[in-house]
PDB file of C-alpha atoms in Angstrom:
ATOM      1  CA  ALA A   1     -54.375  55.094  30.764  1.00  0.00           C
ATOM      2  CA  ILE A   2     -51.016  54.532  29.067  1.00  0.00           C
ATOM      3  CA  THR A   3     -47.887  54.674  31.252  1.00  0.00           C
ATOM      4  CA  PHE A   4     -44.447  55.215  29.750  1.00  0.00           C
ATOM      5  CA  SER A   5     -41.344  53.934  31.549  1.00  0.00           C
ATOM      6  CA  ASN A   6     -38.490  56.233  32.273  1.00  0.00           C
ATOM      7  CA  PRO A   7     -36.164  56.147  29.194  1.00  0.00           C
ATOM      8  CA  GLU A   8     -33.126  55.855  31.434  1.00  0.00           C
ATOM      9  CA  GLU A   9     -34.606  52.828  33.207  1.00  0.00           C
ATOM     10  CA  VAL A  10     -35.393  51.199  29.843  1.00  0.00           C
ATOM     11  CA  LYS A  11     -31.857  51.855  28.607  1.00  0.00           C
ATOM     12  CA  ALA A  12     -30.347  50.410  31.792  1.00  0.00           C
ATOM     13  CA  THR A  13     -32.562  47.309  31.502  1.00  0.00           C
ATOM     14  CA  ILE A  14     -31.590  46.800  27.848  1.00  0.00           C
ATOM     15  CA  GLU A  15     -27.899  47.195  28.693  1.00  0.00           C
ATOM     16  CA  LYS A  16     -28.282  44.630  31.470  1.00  0.00           C
ATOM     17  CA  ILE A  17     -29.960  42.203  29.094  1.00  0.00           C
ATOM     18  CA  ASP A  18     -27.243  42.810  26.474  1.00  0.00           C
ATOM     19  CA  LYS A  19     -24.562  41.965  29.038  1.00  0.00           C
ATOM     20  CA  GLN A  20     -26.350  38.790  30.018  1.00  0.00           C
ATOM     21  CA  ILE A  21     -26.690  37.780  26.348  1.00  0.00           C
ATOM     22  CA  ALA A  22     -23.020  38.551  25.718  1.00  0.00           C
ATOM     23  CA  LYS A  23     -22.050  36.497  28.763  1.00  0.00           C
ATOM     24  CA  ALA A  24     -24.239  33.582  27.641  1.00  0.00           C
ATOM     25  CA  GLN A  25     -22.816  33.845  24.111  1.00  0.00           C
ATOM     26  CA  ALA A  26     -19.280  33.782  25.492  1.00  0.00           C
ATOM     27  CA  SER A  27     -20.109  30.629  27.484  1.00  0.00           C
ATOM     28  CA  VAL A  28     -21.608  28.986  24.402  1.00  0.00           C
ATOM     29  CA  ASN A  29     -18.582  29.916  22.283  1.00  0.00           C
ATOM     30  CA  LYS A  30     -16.219  28.572  24.961  1.00  0.00           C
ATOM     31  CA  SER A  31     -18.163  25.323  25.192  1.00  0.00           C
ATOM     32  CA  PHE A  32     -18.181  24.999  21.399  1.00  0.00           C
ATOM     33  CA  ASN A  33     -14.438  25.658  21.168  1.00  0.00           C
ATOM     34  CA  ASP A  34     -13.787  23.198  23.990  1.00  0.00           C
ATOM     35  CA  TYR A  35     -15.885  20.625  22.132  1.00  0.00           C
ATOM     36  CA  LYS A  36     -13.946  21.224  18.892  1.00  0.00           C
ATOM     37  CA  GLU A  37     -10.654  20.808  20.746  1.00  0.00           C
ATOM     38  CA  LEU A  38     -11.954  17.619  22.367  1.00  0.00           C
ATOM     39  CA  GLU A  39     -13.034  16.271  18.966  1.00  0.00           C
ATOM     40  CA  LYS A  40      -9.638  17.146  17.487  1.00  0.00           C
ATOM     41  CA  GLU A  41      -7.838  15.410  20.366  1.00  0.00           C
ATOM     42  CA  LYS A  42     -10.126  12.377  20.024  1.00  0.00           C
ATOM     43  CA  LYS A  43      -9.407  12.228  16.269  1.00  0.00           C
ATOM     44  CA  GLN A  44      -5.661  12.423  16.905  1.00  0.00           C
ATOM     45  CA  GLN A  45      -5.849   9.625  19.452  1.00  0.00           C
ATOM     46  CA  GLU A  46      -7.961   7.537  17.035  1.00  0.00           C
ATOM     47  CA  ASN A  47      -5.490   8.074  14.201  1.00  0.00           C
ATOM     48  CA  LEU A  48      -2.588   7.190  16.497  1.00  0.00           C
ATOM     49  CA  PHE A  49      -4.385   4.033  17.597  1.00  0.00           C
ATOM     50  CA  PHE A  50      -5.128   3.031  14.004  1.00  0.00           C
ATOM     51  CA  SER A  51      -1.533   3.727  13.017  1.00  0.00           C
ATOM     52  CA  LEU A  52      -0.128   1.621  15.835  1.00  0.00           C
ATOM     53  CA  VAL A  53      -2.373  -1.315  14.906  1.00  0.00           C
ATOM     54  CA  SER A  54      -1.373  -1.088  11.247  1.00  0.00           C
ATOM     55  CA  LEU A  55       2.253  -0.555  12.232  1.00  0.00           C
ATOM     56  CA  GLN A  56       2.150  -3.714  14.333  1.00  0.00           C
ATOM     57  CA  THR A  57       0.949  -5.695  11.315  1.00  0.00           C
ATOM     58  CA  TYR A  58       3.536  -4.137   9.041  1.00  0.00           C
ATOM     59  CA  ALA A  59       6.372  -4.476  11.587  1.00  0.00           C
ATOM     60  CA  GLY A  60       5.881  -8.255  11.553  1.00  0.00           C
ATOM     61  CA  MET A  61       5.940  -8.278   7.770  1.00  0.00           C
ATOM     62  CA  LEU A  62       8.996  -6.006   7.646  1.00  0.00           C
ATOM     63  CA  SER A  63      10.846  -8.325  10.044  1.00  0.00           C
ATOM     64  CA  HIS A  64      10.113 -11.249   7.736  1.00  0.00           C
ATOM     65  CA  ILE A  65      11.174  -9.305   4.614  1.00  0.00           C
ATOM     66  CA  THR A  66      14.382  -8.189   6.343  1.00  0.00           C
ATOM     67  CA  ARG A  67      15.273 -11.698   7.550  1.00  0.00           C
ATOM     68  CA  THR A  68      14.599 -13.219   4.113  1.00  0.00           C
ATOM     69  CA  SER A  69      16.558 -10.537   2.231  1.00  0.00           C
ATOM     70  CA  LEU A  70      19.500 -10.584   4.618  1.00  0.00           C
ATOM     71  CA  GLY A  71      19.673 -14.380   4.322  1.00  0.00           C
ATOM     72  CA  ARG A  72      19.908 -14.173   0.551  1.00  0.00           C
ATOM     73  CA  ILE A  73      22.458 -11.352   0.678  1.00  0.00           C
ATOM     74  CA  LYS A  74      24.547 -13.288   3.199  1.00  0.00           C
ATOM     75  CA  ARG A  75      24.574 -16.469   1.131  1.00  0.00           C
ATOM     76  CA  SER A  76      25.496 -14.596  -2.044  1.00  0.00           C
ATOM     77  CA  ALA A  77      28.211 -12.559  -0.343  1.00  0.00           C
ATOM     78  CA  GLU A  78      29.675 -15.678   1.303  1.00  0.00           C
ATOM     79  CA  PHE A  79      29.935 -17.428  -2.057  1.00  0.00           C
ATOM     80  CA  ILE A  80      31.661 -14.446  -3.688  1.00  0.00           C
ATOM     81  CA  HIS A  81      34.015 -14.082  -0.712  1.00  0.00           C
ATOM     82  CA  LYS A  82      34.899 -17.792  -0.774  1.00  0.00           C
ATOM     83  CA  TRP A  83      35.409 -18.348  -4.484  1.00  0.00           C
ATOM     84  CA  LEU A  84      36.416 -14.991  -6.022  1.00  0.00           C
ATOM     85  CA  PRO A  85      38.363 -14.776  -8.375  1.00  0.00           C
ATOM     86  CA  ASP A  86      37.749 -18.231  -9.819  1.00  0.00           C
ATOM     87  CA  PRO A  87      37.005 -17.563 -13.557  1.00  0.00           C
ATOM     88  CA  LYS A  88      34.672 -20.548 -13.899  1.00  0.00           C
ATOM     89  CA  PHE A  89      32.225 -18.785 -11.525  1.00  0.00           C
ATOM     90  CA  ASN A  90      32.182 -15.427 -13.416  1.00  0.00           C
ATOM     91  CA  GLN A  91      28.521 -15.788 -14.414  1.00  0.00           C
ATOM     92  CA  VAL A  92      27.560 -16.861 -10.883  1.00  0.00           C
ATOM     93  CA  TYR A  93      29.324 -13.772  -9.489  1.00  0.00           C
ATOM     94  CA  LYS A  94      27.254 -11.607 -11.824  1.00  0.00           C
ATOM     95  CA  ASP A  95      24.028 -13.356 -10.861  1.00  0.00           C
ATOM     96  CA  TYR A  96      24.698 -13.102  -7.149  1.00  0.00           C
ATOM     97  CA  SER A  97      25.764  -9.452  -7.433  1.00  0.00           C
ATOM     98  CA  LYS A  98      22.483  -8.686  -9.176  1.00  0.00           C
ATOM     99  CA  GLU A  99      20.574 -10.583  -6.476  1.00  0.00           C
ATOM    100  CA  ILE A 100      22.309  -8.547  -3.741  1.00  0.00           C
ATOM    101  CA  PHE A 101      21.436  -5.335  -5.582  1.00  0.00           C
ATOM    102  CA  ASN A 102      17.770  -6.376  -5.960  1.00  0.00           C
ATOM    103  CA  GLU A 103      17.472  -7.440  -2.327  1.00  0.00           C
ATOM    104  CA  MET A 104      18.946  -4.114  -1.154  1.00  0.00           C
ATOM    105  CA  ASN A 105      16.354  -2.288  -3.265  1.00  0.00           C
ATOM    106  CA  GLN A 106      13.640  -4.421  -1.686  1.00  0.00           C
ATOM    107  CA  LEU A 107      14.816  -3.498   1.794  1.00  0.00           C
ATOM    108  CA  ASP A 108      15.100   0.168   0.798  1.00  0.00           C
ATOM    109  CA  SER A 109      11.477   0.169  -0.445  1.00  0.00           C
ATOM    110  CA  ALA A 110      10.284  -1.554   2.727  1.00  0.00           C
ATOM    111  CA  VAL A 111      12.058   1.010   4.946  1.00  0.00           C
ATOM    112  CA  ASP A 112      10.640   3.931   2.901  1.00  0.00           C
ATOM    113  CA  PHE A 113       7.158   2.459   3.331  1.00  0.00           C
ATOM    114  CA  LEU A 114       7.678   2.117   7.074  1.00  0.00           C
ATOM    115  CA  LEU A 115       9.006   5.672   7.441  1.00  0.00           C
ATOM    116  CA  LYS A 116       5.637   7.026   6.247  1.00  0.00           C
ATOM    117  CA  TYR A 117       4.352   6.144   9.675  1.00  0.00           C
ATOM    118  CA  ALA A 118       6.529   8.884  11.092  1.00  0.00           C
ATOM    119  CA  LYS A 119       4.533  11.513   9.194  1.00  0.00           C
ATOM    120  CA  ASP A 120       1.700  13.396  10.827  1.00  0.00           C
ATOM    121  CA  ASP A 121      -1.819  12.093  10.183  1.00  0.00           C
ATOM    122  CA  GLU A 122      -2.822  15.593   9.072  1.00  0.00           C
ATOM    123  CA  TYR A 123      -0.211  15.577   6.291  1.00  0.00           C
ATOM    124  CA  PHE A 124      -1.972  15.353   2.934  1.00  0.00           C
ATOM    125  CA  GLU A 125      -0.639  14.942  -0.585  1.00  0.00           C
ATOM    126  CA  GLU A 126      -1.793  13.900  -4.012  1.00  0.00           C
ATOM    127  CA  ILE A 127      -1.965  10.098  -4.333  1.00  0.00           C
ATOM    128  CA  ASN A 128      -2.110   8.248  -7.623  1.00  0.00           C
ATOM    129  CA  VAL A 129      -4.425   5.410  -6.642  1.00  0.00           C
ATOM    130  CA  LYS A 130      -3.428   3.047  -9.497  1.00  0.00           C
ATOM    131  CA  SER A 131       0.325   3.324  -8.987  1.00  0.00           C
ATOM    132  CA  THR A 132       0.005   3.194  -5.186  1.00  0.00           C
ATOM    133  CA  ILE A 133      -2.056  -0.018  -5.198  1.00  0.00           C
ATOM    134  CA  GLU A 134       0.292  -1.592  -7.770  1.00  0.00           C
ATOM    135  CA  TYR A 135       3.278  -0.549  -5.653  1.00  0.00           C
ATOM    136  CA  ILE A 136       1.778  -2.133  -2.521  1.00  0.00           C
ATOM    137  CA  PHE A 137       1.001  -5.382  -4.327  1.00  0.00           C
ATOM    138  CA  ASN A 138       4.008  -5.691  -6.652  1.00  0.00           C
ATOM    139  CA  GLN A 139       6.743  -4.246  -4.433  1.00  0.00           C
ATOM    140  CA  ILE A 140       5.947  -4.079  -0.745  1.00  0.00           C
ATOM    141  CA  TYR A 141       4.121  -7.402  -0.442  1.00  0.00           C
ATOM    142  CA  SER A 142       5.888  -9.283  -3.259  1.00  0.00           C
ATOM    143  CA  THR A 143       8.171 -11.257  -0.910  1.00  0.00           C
ATOM    144  CA  GLU A 144       5.283 -12.077   1.422  1.00  0.00           C
ATOM    145  CA  PHE A 145       3.165 -13.292  -1.496  1.00  0.00           C
ATOM    146  CA  ARG A 146       5.983 -15.569  -2.709  1.00  0.00           C
ATOM    147  CA  THR A 147       6.589 -16.955   0.770  1.00  0.00           C
ATOM    148  CA  ARG A 148       2.897 -17.745   1.230  1.00  0.00           C
ATOM    149  CA  SER A 149       2.541 -19.103  -2.351  1.00  0.00           C
ATOM    150  CA  ILE A 150      -0.146 -16.507  -3.135  1.00  0.00           C
ATOM    151  CA  THR A 151      -0.850 -15.213  -6.635  1.00  0.00           C
ATOM    152  CA  PRO A 152      -1.670 -11.470  -6.539  1.00  0.00           C
ATOM    153  CA  ILE A 153      -3.825  -9.952  -9.293  1.00  0.00           C
ATOM    154  CA  VAL A 154      -4.258  -6.204  -9.777  1.00  0.00           C
ATOM    155  CA  GLU A 155      -6.583  -4.841 -12.457  1.00  0.00           C
ATOM    156  CA  ILE A 156      -7.227  -1.080 -12.584  1.00  0.00           C
ATOM    157  CA  ASN A 157      -8.706   0.437 -15.727  1.00  0.00           C
ATOM    158  CA  LYS A 158      -7.890   4.167 -15.230  1.00  0.00           C
ATOM    159  CA  GLU A 159      -5.654   6.601 -13.422  1.00  0.00           C
ATOM    160  CA  LEU A 160      -7.163   8.443 -10.463  1.00  0.00           C
ATOM    161  CA  VAL A 161      -5.556  11.062  -8.201  1.00  0.00           C
ATOM    162  CA  ILE A 162      -6.938  11.850  -4.752  1.00  0.00           C
ATOM    163  CA  THR A 163      -5.711  14.152  -1.970  1.00  0.00           C
ATOM    164  CA  TYR A 164      -5.360  12.251   1.282  1.00  0.00           C
ATOM    165  CA  ASN A 165      -2.913  11.164   3.934  1.00  0.00           C
ATOM    166  CA  PRO A 166      -0.723   8.497   2.218  1.00  0.00           C
ATOM    167  CA  LYS A 167      -0.300   6.401   5.344  1.00  0.00           C
ATOM    168  CA  SER A 168      -4.025   6.337   6.007  1.00  0.00           C
ATOM    169  CA  PHE A 169      -4.684   5.281   2.411  1.00  0.00           C
ATOM    170  CA  GLU A 170      -2.118   2.497   2.581  1.00  0.00           C
ATOM    171  CA  ASP A 171      -3.639   1.341   5.909  1.00  0.00           C
ATOM    172  CA  ILE A 172      -6.745   0.310   3.970  1.00  0.00           C
ATOM    173  CA  PHE A 173      -4.849  -2.184   1.806  1.00  0.00           C
ATOM    174  CA  ASP A 174      -2.486  -3.328   4.579  1.00  0.00           C
ATOM    175  CA  ASN A 175      -5.499  -4.451   6.580  1.00  0.00           C
ATOM    176  CA  LEU A 176      -7.348  -6.010   3.653  1.00  0.00           C
ATOM    177  CA  ILE A 177      -4.268  -8.000   2.602  1.00  0.00           C
ATOM    178  CA  SER A 178      -3.593  -9.031   6.195  1.00  0.00           C
ATOM    179  CA  ASN A 179      -7.202 -10.263   6.432  1.00  0.00           C
ATOM    180  CA  SER A 180      -6.790 -12.308   3.255  1.00  0.00           C
ATOM    181  CA  PHE A 181      -3.587 -13.886   4.627  1.00  0.00           C
ATOM    182  CA  LYS A 182      -5.621 -15.282   7.521  1.00  0.00           C
ATOM    183  CA  ALA A 183      -8.376 -16.525   5.209  1.00  0.00           C
ATOM    184  CA  LEU A 184      -5.859 -18.289   2.928  1.00  0.00           C
ATOM    185  CA  ALA A 185      -3.612 -19.690   5.670  1.00  0.00           C
ATOM    186  CA  ASN A 186      -5.007 -23.222   5.513  1.00  0.00           C
ATOM    187  CA  SER A 187      -6.266 -23.225   1.930  1.00  0.00           C
ATOM    188  CA  GLU A 188      -5.245 -25.943  -0.488  1.00  0.00           C
ATOM    189  CA  GLY A 189      -4.607 -25.453  -4.175  1.00  0.00           C
ATOM    190  CA  GLU A 190      -3.897 -22.124  -5.830  1.00  0.00           C
ATOM    191  CA  LYS A 191      -4.218 -19.136  -3.497  1.00  0.00           C
ATOM    192  CA  ILE A 192      -5.320 -15.837  -5.026  1.00  0.00           C
ATOM    193  CA  ILE A 193      -5.733 -12.261  -3.759  1.00  0.00           C
ATOM    194  CA  LYS A 194      -7.337 -10.001  -6.347  1.00  0.00           C
ATOM    195  CA  CYS A 195      -7.861  -6.235  -6.425  1.00  0.00           C
ATOM    196  CA  SER A 196      -9.932  -4.839  -9.296  1.00  0.00           C
ATOM    197  CA  ALA A 197     -10.727  -1.128  -9.600  1.00  0.00           C
ATOM    198  CA  ILE A 198     -13.071   0.603 -12.026  1.00  0.00           C
ATOM    199  CA  VAL A 199     -13.738   4.314 -12.576  1.00  0.00           C
ATOM    200  CA  GLU A 200     -17.464   4.736 -13.283  1.00  0.00           C
ATOM    201  CA  LYS A 201     -18.609   8.300 -13.948  1.00  0.00           C
ATOM    202  CA  ASP A 202     -18.083  10.068 -10.591  1.00  0.00           C
ATOM    203  CA  LYS A 203     -17.318   6.907  -8.596  1.00  0.00           C
ATOM    204  CA  PHE A 204     -14.184   4.847  -8.055  1.00  0.00           C
ATOM    205  CA  VAL A 205     -15.137   1.259  -7.188  1.00  0.00           C
ATOM    206  CA  ILE A 206     -12.662  -1.273  -5.799  1.00  0.00           C
ATOM    207  CA  TYR A 207     -13.431  -5.003  -5.609  1.00  0.00           C
ATOM    208  CA  PHE A 208     -11.095  -6.773  -3.196  1.00  0.00           C
ATOM    209  CA  SER A 209     -11.302 -10.555  -2.903  1.00  0.00           C
ATOM    210  CA  ASP A 210      -9.502 -13.792  -2.120  1.00  0.00           C
ATOM    211  CA  ASN A 211     -10.366 -17.452  -2.594  1.00  0.00           C
ATOM    212  CA  GLY A 212     -10.039 -18.317   1.097  1.00  0.00           C
ATOM    213  CA  TYR A 213     -12.734 -19.763   3.333  1.00  0.00           C
ATOM    214  CA  GLY A 214     -15.049 -16.736   3.040  1.00  0.00           C
ATOM    215  CA  ILE A 215     -17.535 -15.140   5.455  1.00  0.00           C
ATOM    216  CA  SER A 216     -20.618 -16.809   6.892  1.00  0.00           C
ATOM    217  CA  GLU A 217     -24.017 -15.175   6.447  1.00  0.00           C
ATOM    218  CA  LYS A 218     -24.418 -14.560  10.188  1.00  0.00           C
ATOM    219  CA  ASP A 219     -21.110 -12.664  10.365  1.00  0.00           C
ATOM    220  CA  LYS A 220     -21.570 -10.601   7.218  1.00  0.00           C
ATOM    221  CA  ASN A 221     -23.221  -7.602   8.860  1.00  0.00           C
ATOM    222  CA  ARG A 222     -20.864  -7.494  11.830  1.00  0.00           C
ATOM    223  CA  ILE A 223     -17.360  -7.802  10.406  1.00  0.00           C
ATOM    224  CA  PHE A 224     -16.833  -4.018  10.324  1.00  0.00           C
ATOM    225  CA  ASP A 225     -17.715  -3.613  14.020  1.00  0.00           C
ATOM    226  CA  VAL A 226     -14.857  -2.729  16.337  1.00  0.00           C
ATOM    227  CA  PHE A 227     -13.400  -5.711  18.241  1.00  0.00           C
ATOM    228  CA  TYR A 228     -15.581  -8.202  16.362  1.00  0.00           C
ATOM    229  CA  THR A 229     -13.420 -11.001  14.962  1.00  0.00           C
ATOM    230  CA  THR A 230     -13.791 -14.506  13.576  1.00  0.00           C
ATOM    231  CA  THR A 231     -10.014 -15.020  13.353  1.00  0.00           C
ATOM    232  CA  ALA A 232      -8.949 -14.796  16.999  1.00  0.00           C
ATOM    233  CA  GLU A 233      -6.991 -18.058  16.695  1.00  0.00           C
ATOM    234  CA  GLU A 234      -4.996 -16.556  13.797  1.00  0.00           C
ATOM    235  CA  GLY A 235      -4.237 -13.405  15.764  1.00  0.00           C
ATOM    236  CA  GLY A 236      -7.232 -11.280  14.708  1.00  0.00           C
ATOM    237  CA  ALA A 237      -8.277  -8.548  17.154  1.00  0.00           C
ATOM    238  CA  GLY A 238     -11.377  -7.219  15.405  1.00  0.00           C
ATOM    239  CA  LEU A 239      -9.692  -3.962  14.384  1.00  0.00           C
ATOM    240  CA  GLY A 240      -8.526  -4.411  10.778  1.00  0.00           C
ATOM    241  CA  LEU A 241     -11.855  -4.053   8.951  1.00  0.00           C
ATOM    242  CA  PHE A 242     -13.004  -1.390  11.424  1.00  0.00           C
ATOM    243  CA  ILE A 243      -9.900   0.607  10.454  1.00  0.00           C
ATOM    244  CA  VAL A 244     -10.643   0.051   6.771  1.00  0.00           C
ATOM    245  CA  LYS A 245     -14.212   1.271   7.219  1.00  0.00           C
ATOM    246  CA  SER A 246     -13.105   4.336   9.224  1.00  0.00           C
ATOM    247  CA  ARG A 247     -10.430   5.290   6.688  1.00  0.00           C
ATOM    248  CA  LEU A 248     -12.877   4.982   3.797  1.00  0.00           C
ATOM    249  CA  GLU A 249     -15.570   7.014   5.576  1.00  0.00           C
ATOM    250  CA  ALA A 250     -12.981   9.779   6.065  1.00  0.00           C
ATOM    251  CA  LEU A 251     -12.663   9.750   2.252  1.00  0.00           C
ATOM    252  CA  LYS A 252     -16.503   9.973   1.951  1.00  0.00           C
ATOM    253  CA  GLY A 253     -16.441   6.371   0.810  1.00  0.00           C
ATOM    254  CA  THR A 254     -18.265   3.202   1.854  1.00  0.00           C
ATOM    255  CA  ILE A 255     -17.500  -0.501   2.097  1.00  0.00           C
ATOM    256  CA  GLU A 256     -19.754  -3.551   1.972  1.00  0.00           C
ATOM    257  CA  VAL A 257     -19.567  -7.331   1.601  1.00  0.00           C
ATOM    258  CA  VAL A 258     -20.737  -8.663  -1.747  1.00  0.00           C
TER     259      VAL A 258
END
């Protein structure tokens, strides 16, 4: 015998099931949205943390640049104030005036660089990789290189434009250069930091190196781990290379020790 259920009962049962499914779906959607918000908040906190660490490194460097530049400006201005208008010093006046102008430009560039940290981490713009790296090496860190008697070398064979947060991109090189400073601190002879970049088909490869004391074999696979450091005595906290790795992964890039 075949028994058919009452159509109204079937309809009521289906409607009940539909409501339960809709309720479950709503709960899933809410959980998913909550998870996305949590991930977004976590990313914002991570970016803020990275920025503060990089800012701490740069703040120390900016203080040094400022002190050095202000010292030169003060000495030049004092000379002009003391001896102007003695004609025999006319060429010296010109030289010192030019030095003051150059030092003010150096300070202006340093402040502009620092102000980028006030921008939101979600702010993106087109970045010319070649000119940005050359600017970091030849402008921002030029005083620091001279003070530390370091020869910087930048070799980039082609132009490349990427869309990324400028501060996050500069963080990569701030941390790499800072790492090299520690490696070269007690080196004797010529000190070199070199950045070579090559565009190969669909890849942009950067080789960053220094002639400091290097990395031991046992540390090679751990240096990108968070809080792992071999330079604690020089102020290392185990964050610089972790930041570099994280920034590069956000760009769908990778980093390794050669």
